[in-house]
CSV table of C-alpha atoms in Angstrom, one decimal:
chain,number,residue,atom,x,y,z
Y,16,ALA,CA,60.7,-28.0,44.7
Y,17,ALA,CA,58.7,-26.5,42.4
Y,18,ALA,CA,55.1,-26.2,41.8
Y,19,PRO,CA,53.4,-28.3,38.9
Y,20,VAL,CA,52.6,-27.0,35.5
Y,21,VAL,CA,49.1,-26.8,35.5
Y,22,ALA,CA,47.1,-26.7,32.1
Y,23,PRO,CA,45.0,-23.6,31.5
Y,24,PRO,CA,41.1,-25.1,31.1
Y,25,THR,CA,40.1,-26.1,28.0
Y,26,GLY,CA,37.4,-24.0,27.6
Y,27,ALA,CA,40.2,-20.7,28.3
Y,28,LEU,CA,42.0,-22.1,26.0
Y,29,LEU,CA,39.4,-22.5,23.7
Y,30,ALA,CA,38.3,-18.8,23.9
Y,31,ALA,CA,42.6,-17.5,23.6
Y,32,GLY,CA,42.0,-19.5,20.2
Y,33,ARG,CA,38.8,-18.1,18.6
Y,34,ASP,CA,40.4,-14.6,19.6
Y,35,HIS,CA,43.7,-15.5,17.7
Y,36,HIS,CA,41.6,-16.9,15.1
Y,37,ARG,CA,39.6,-13.4,14.5
Y,38,ALA,CA,42.7,-11.6,14.8
Y,39,GLY,CA,43.8,-13.6,11.3
Y,40,ARG,CA,46.2,-15.0,14.3
Y,41,LEU,CA,46.3,-18.5,12.6
Y,42,ALA,CA,49.2,-20.2,14.0
Y,43,GLU,CA,48.7,-18.8,17.9
Y,44,ALA,CA,44.5,-20.3,16.9
Y,45,GLU,CA,45.8,-23.5,15.8
Y,46,ARG,CA,48.4,-24.2,18.8
Y,47,ALA,CA,45.8,-23.4,21.1
Y,48,TYR,CA,43.1,-25.5,19.6
Y,49,ARG,CA,45.4,-28.1,19.6
Y,50,GLN,CA,46.3,-27.7,23.0
Y,51,VAL,CA,42.3,-28.5,23.6
Y,52,LEU,CA,43.2,-31.6,21.5
Y,53,ALA,CA,46.2,-32.7,23.6
Y,54,ALA,CA,43.7,-32.7,27.3
Y,55,GLU,CA,40.4,-33.6,25.4
Y,56,PRO,CA,40.7,-35.6,21.3
Y,57,ALA,CA,37.4,-35.5,20.8
Y,58,HIS,CA,36.4,-32.1,21.4
Y,59,ALA,CA,34.4,-31.8,18.3
Y,60,GLU,CA,34.2,-27.8,18.5
Y,61,ALA,CA,38.3,-27.5,18.9
Y,62,LEU,CA,38.6,-30.4,16.0
Y,63,ASN,CA,35.6,-27.8,13.4
Y,64,LEU,CA,37.5,-24.5,14.5
Y,65,LEU,CA,41.4,-26.4,13.8
Y,66,GLY,CA,39.4,-27.5,10.4
Y,67,LEU,CA,38.9,-24.1,9.7
Y,68,VAL,CA,42.4,-23.0,10.0
Y,69,ALA,CA,43.4,-26.4,8.0
Y,70,LEU,CA,41.2,-24.3,5.4
Y,71,GLN,CA,42.1,-20.9,5.6
Y,72,SER,CA,45.3,-21.9,5.1
Y,73,GLY,CA,45.2,-23.7,1.7
Y,74,GLN,CA,45.6,-27.4,3.3
Y,75,PRO,CA,41.6,-28.5,2.5
Y,76,ALA,CA,42.2,-32.1,3.1
Y,77,ARG,CA,43.9,-32.0,6.1
Y,78,ALA,CA,40.2,-29.5,6.7
Y,79,ALA,CA,38.3,-32.0,5.2
Y,80,GLU,CA,39.4,-34.8,7.8
Y,81,LEU,CA,39.3,-32.5,10.8
Y,82,PHE,CA,35.7,-31.6,10.1
Y,83,ALA,CA,34.9,-35.4,9.9
Y,84,ALA,CA,36.5,-35.5,13.4
Y,85,ALA,CA,34.4,-33.2,14.0
Y,86,VAL,CA,30.8,-34.7,12.6
Y,87,ALA,CA,31.9,-38.0,14.3
Y,88,ALA,CA,32.1,-36.2,17.7
Y,89,ASP,CA,29.2,-34.4,17.4
Y,90,PRO,CA,27.0,-35.8,14.3
Y,91,ARG,CA,24.1,-33.1,15.4
Y,92,VAL,CA,26.0,-30.1,14.5
Y,93,ALA,CA,24.5,-28.9,11.4
Y,94,GLY,CA,27.7,-25.8,11.2
Y,95,TYR,CA,30.6,-29.0,10.8
Y,96,HIS,CA,28.2,-30.7,8.2
Y,97,SER,CA,28.6,-27.5,6.1
Y,98,ASN,CA,32.4,-27.2,7.3
Y,99,LEU,CA,33.2,-31.0,6.0
Y,100,GLY,CA,30.8,-29.6,2.5
Y,101,ASN,CA,33.1,-27.0,1.8
Y,102,ALA,CA,36.3,-28.5,2.7
Y,103,ARG,CA,34.9,-31.4,-0.1
Y,104,PHE,CA,34.5,-28.8,-2.6
Y,105,ALA,CA,37.1,-27.2,-2.0
Y,106,LEU,CA,39.2,-30.5,-3.1
Y,107,GLY,CA,36.5,-30.5,-6.3
Y,108,ALA,CA,34.2,-33.5,-5.1
Y,109,ALA,CA,31.4,-31.5,-5.4
Y,110,ALA,CA,29.0,-34.8,-5.0
Y,111,GLU,CA,30.9,-35.9,-1.5
Y,112,ALA,CA,29.8,-31.6,-0.4
Y,113,VAL,CA,26.3,-32.2,-1.6
Y,114,THR,CA,25.5,-35.1,0.5
Y,115,ALA,CA,27.5,-32.9,3.8
Y,116,TYR,CA,25.3,-29.8,3.2
Y,117,ARG,CA,22.4,-31.8,2.9
Y,118,ALA,CA,23.2,-33.2,6.3
Y,119,ALA,CA,23.9,-29.7,7.6
Y,120,LEU,CA,20.1,-28.6,6.3
Y,121,ALA,CA,18.6,-32.1,7.8
Y,122,ARG,CA,19.6,-31.1,11.0
Y,123,ASP,CA,19.3,-26.2,10.6
Y,124,PRO,CA,16.8,-26.1,7.9
Y,125,ALA,CA,17.3,-22.1,8.6
Y,126,LEU,CA,21.6,-22.6,7.5
Y,127,VAL,CA,21.7,-19.9,5.2
Y,128,GLU,CA,25.4,-21.1,3.9
Y,129,ALA,CA,24.8,-24.2,3.2
Y,130,HIS,CA,21.3,-23.3,1.5
Y,131,TYR,CA,23.9,-21.4,-0.7
Y,132,ASN,CA,27.3,-23.9,-1.2
Y,133,LEU,CA,24.4,-26.5,-2.2
Y,134,GLY,CA,23.2,-24.1,-4.8
Y,135,ARG,CA,26.8,-24.1,-5.9
Y,136,CYS,CA,27.8,-27.1,-6.0
Y,137,LEU,CA,24.3,-28.5,-7.8
Y,138,ASN,CA,25.2,-26.2,-10.5
Y,139,ASP,CA,28.6,-27.6,-10.1
Y,140,LEU,CA,26.9,-30.9,-11.6
Y,141,GLY,CA,24.1,-29.6,-13.9
Y,142,GLU,CA,21.6,-30.3,-11.6
Y,143,ARG,CA,20.3,-26.7,-12.5
Y,144,GLU,CA,16.7,-26.7,-11.4
Y,145,ALA,CA,17.6,-28.5,-8.3
Y,146,ALA,CA,20.8,-25.6,-7.7
Y,147,VAL,CA,18.3,-22.6,-8.2
Y,148,ALA,CA,15.7,-24.5,-5.4
Y,149,SER,CA,18.5,-23.5,-3.4
Y,150,TYR,CA,20.1,-20.4,-4.2
Y,151,ARG,CA,16.0,-19.6,-3.8
Y,152,LYS,CA,15.6,-21.4,-0.1
Y,153,ALA,CA,18.7,-19.1,1.1
Y,154,LEU,CA,17.6,-16.4,-0.5
Y,155,ALA,CA,13.7,-16.4,1.2
Y,156,ARG,CA,16.3,-16.8,4.3
Y,157,GLN,CA,18.6,-13.1,3.9
Y,158,PRO,CA,16.8,-11.7,0.4
Y,159,ARG,CA,20.7,-9.6,-0.3
Y,160,LEU,CA,23.0,-12.4,-0.3
Y,161,ALA,CA,25.3,-10.9,-3.7
Y,162,VAL,CA,26.5,-14.1,-4.2
Y,163,ALA,CA,23.5,-16.0,-4.1
Y,164,ARG,CA,21.6,-14.0,-6.0
Y,165,TYR,CA,24.8,-14.0,-8.5
Y,166,GLY,CA,24.7,-17.8,-8.4
Y,167,LEU,CA,20.9,-17.8,-9.1
Y,168,GLY,CA,21.8,-16.0,-12.3
Y,169,ASN,CA,23.5,-17.8,-13.3
Y,170,ALA,CA,21.8,-21.8,-12.9
Y,171,LEU,CA,19.0,-19.9,-14.2
Y,172,GLY,CA,21.4,-18.5,-17.8
Y,173,LEU,CA,22.6,-22.0,-18.0
Y,174,LEU,CA,18.8,-22.8,-18.3
Y,175,GLY,CA,18.4,-20.5,-20.6
Y,176,ARG,CA,16.0,-18.2,-18.3
Y,177,LEU,CA,17.7,-15.1,-19.2
Y,178,ARG,CA,15.5,-12.5,-18.4
Y,179,GLU,CA,14.9,-14.2,-15.1
Y,180,ALA,CA,19.1,-14.2,-14.9
Y,181,VAL,CA,19.4,-10.6,-16.1
Y,182,ALA,CA,17.1,-9.6,-12.6
Y,183,GLU,CA,19.2,-11.7,-10.1
Y,184,TYR,CA,22.4,-10.2,-11.8
Y,185,ARG,CA,20.9,-6.8,-11.0
Y,186,ALA,CA,19.7,-7.6,-8.0
Y,187,ALA,CA,23.3,-9.3,-6.6
Y,188,VAL,CA,25.1,-5.8,-7.9
Y,189,ALA,CA,22.0,-3.5,-6.5
Y,190,ALA,CA,23.1,-5.7,-3.3
Y,191,ASP,CA,26.5,-5.5,-3.5
Y,192,PRO,CA,27.7,-3.0,-5.8
Y,193,ARG,CA,31.6,-4.5,-5.7
Y,194,HIS,CA,29.5,-7.5,-6.6
């Protein structure tokens, strides 16, 4: 009799998926994450990672579904909320993205990416002062984050604070000359 096929443990599958993901092999990563979910359908990290693959593959609606499932499976993880915000922003739903970023920051106030992305959304929604505050919170934690300097410059410029805007643009270029 043939020996039964034994599936690798979910931890090994998740690790293999991450390795593929880091190497840019999205199809292989997706396959590994789906195998984890076949064994554990509510595996929050696998849902989150599969959502990242979907977002990177240009499928923001699918990504939003997966990130929402990850949040439902483990609402304590700030990164899941932040990723949900990224997918919602990619879908053009800035107000819904704001809600997700604020949920992320409620769980981890030091999450630089969520502060920056919240600033982006608020600026898009015309909430310039709130955007300035979010960009400044990101920069308080990561002063050389060029994209945040640039976003802050944009928000300040739209507020008519041109000297401050120019200073932020200069800081963005100093932090990353390619910017």
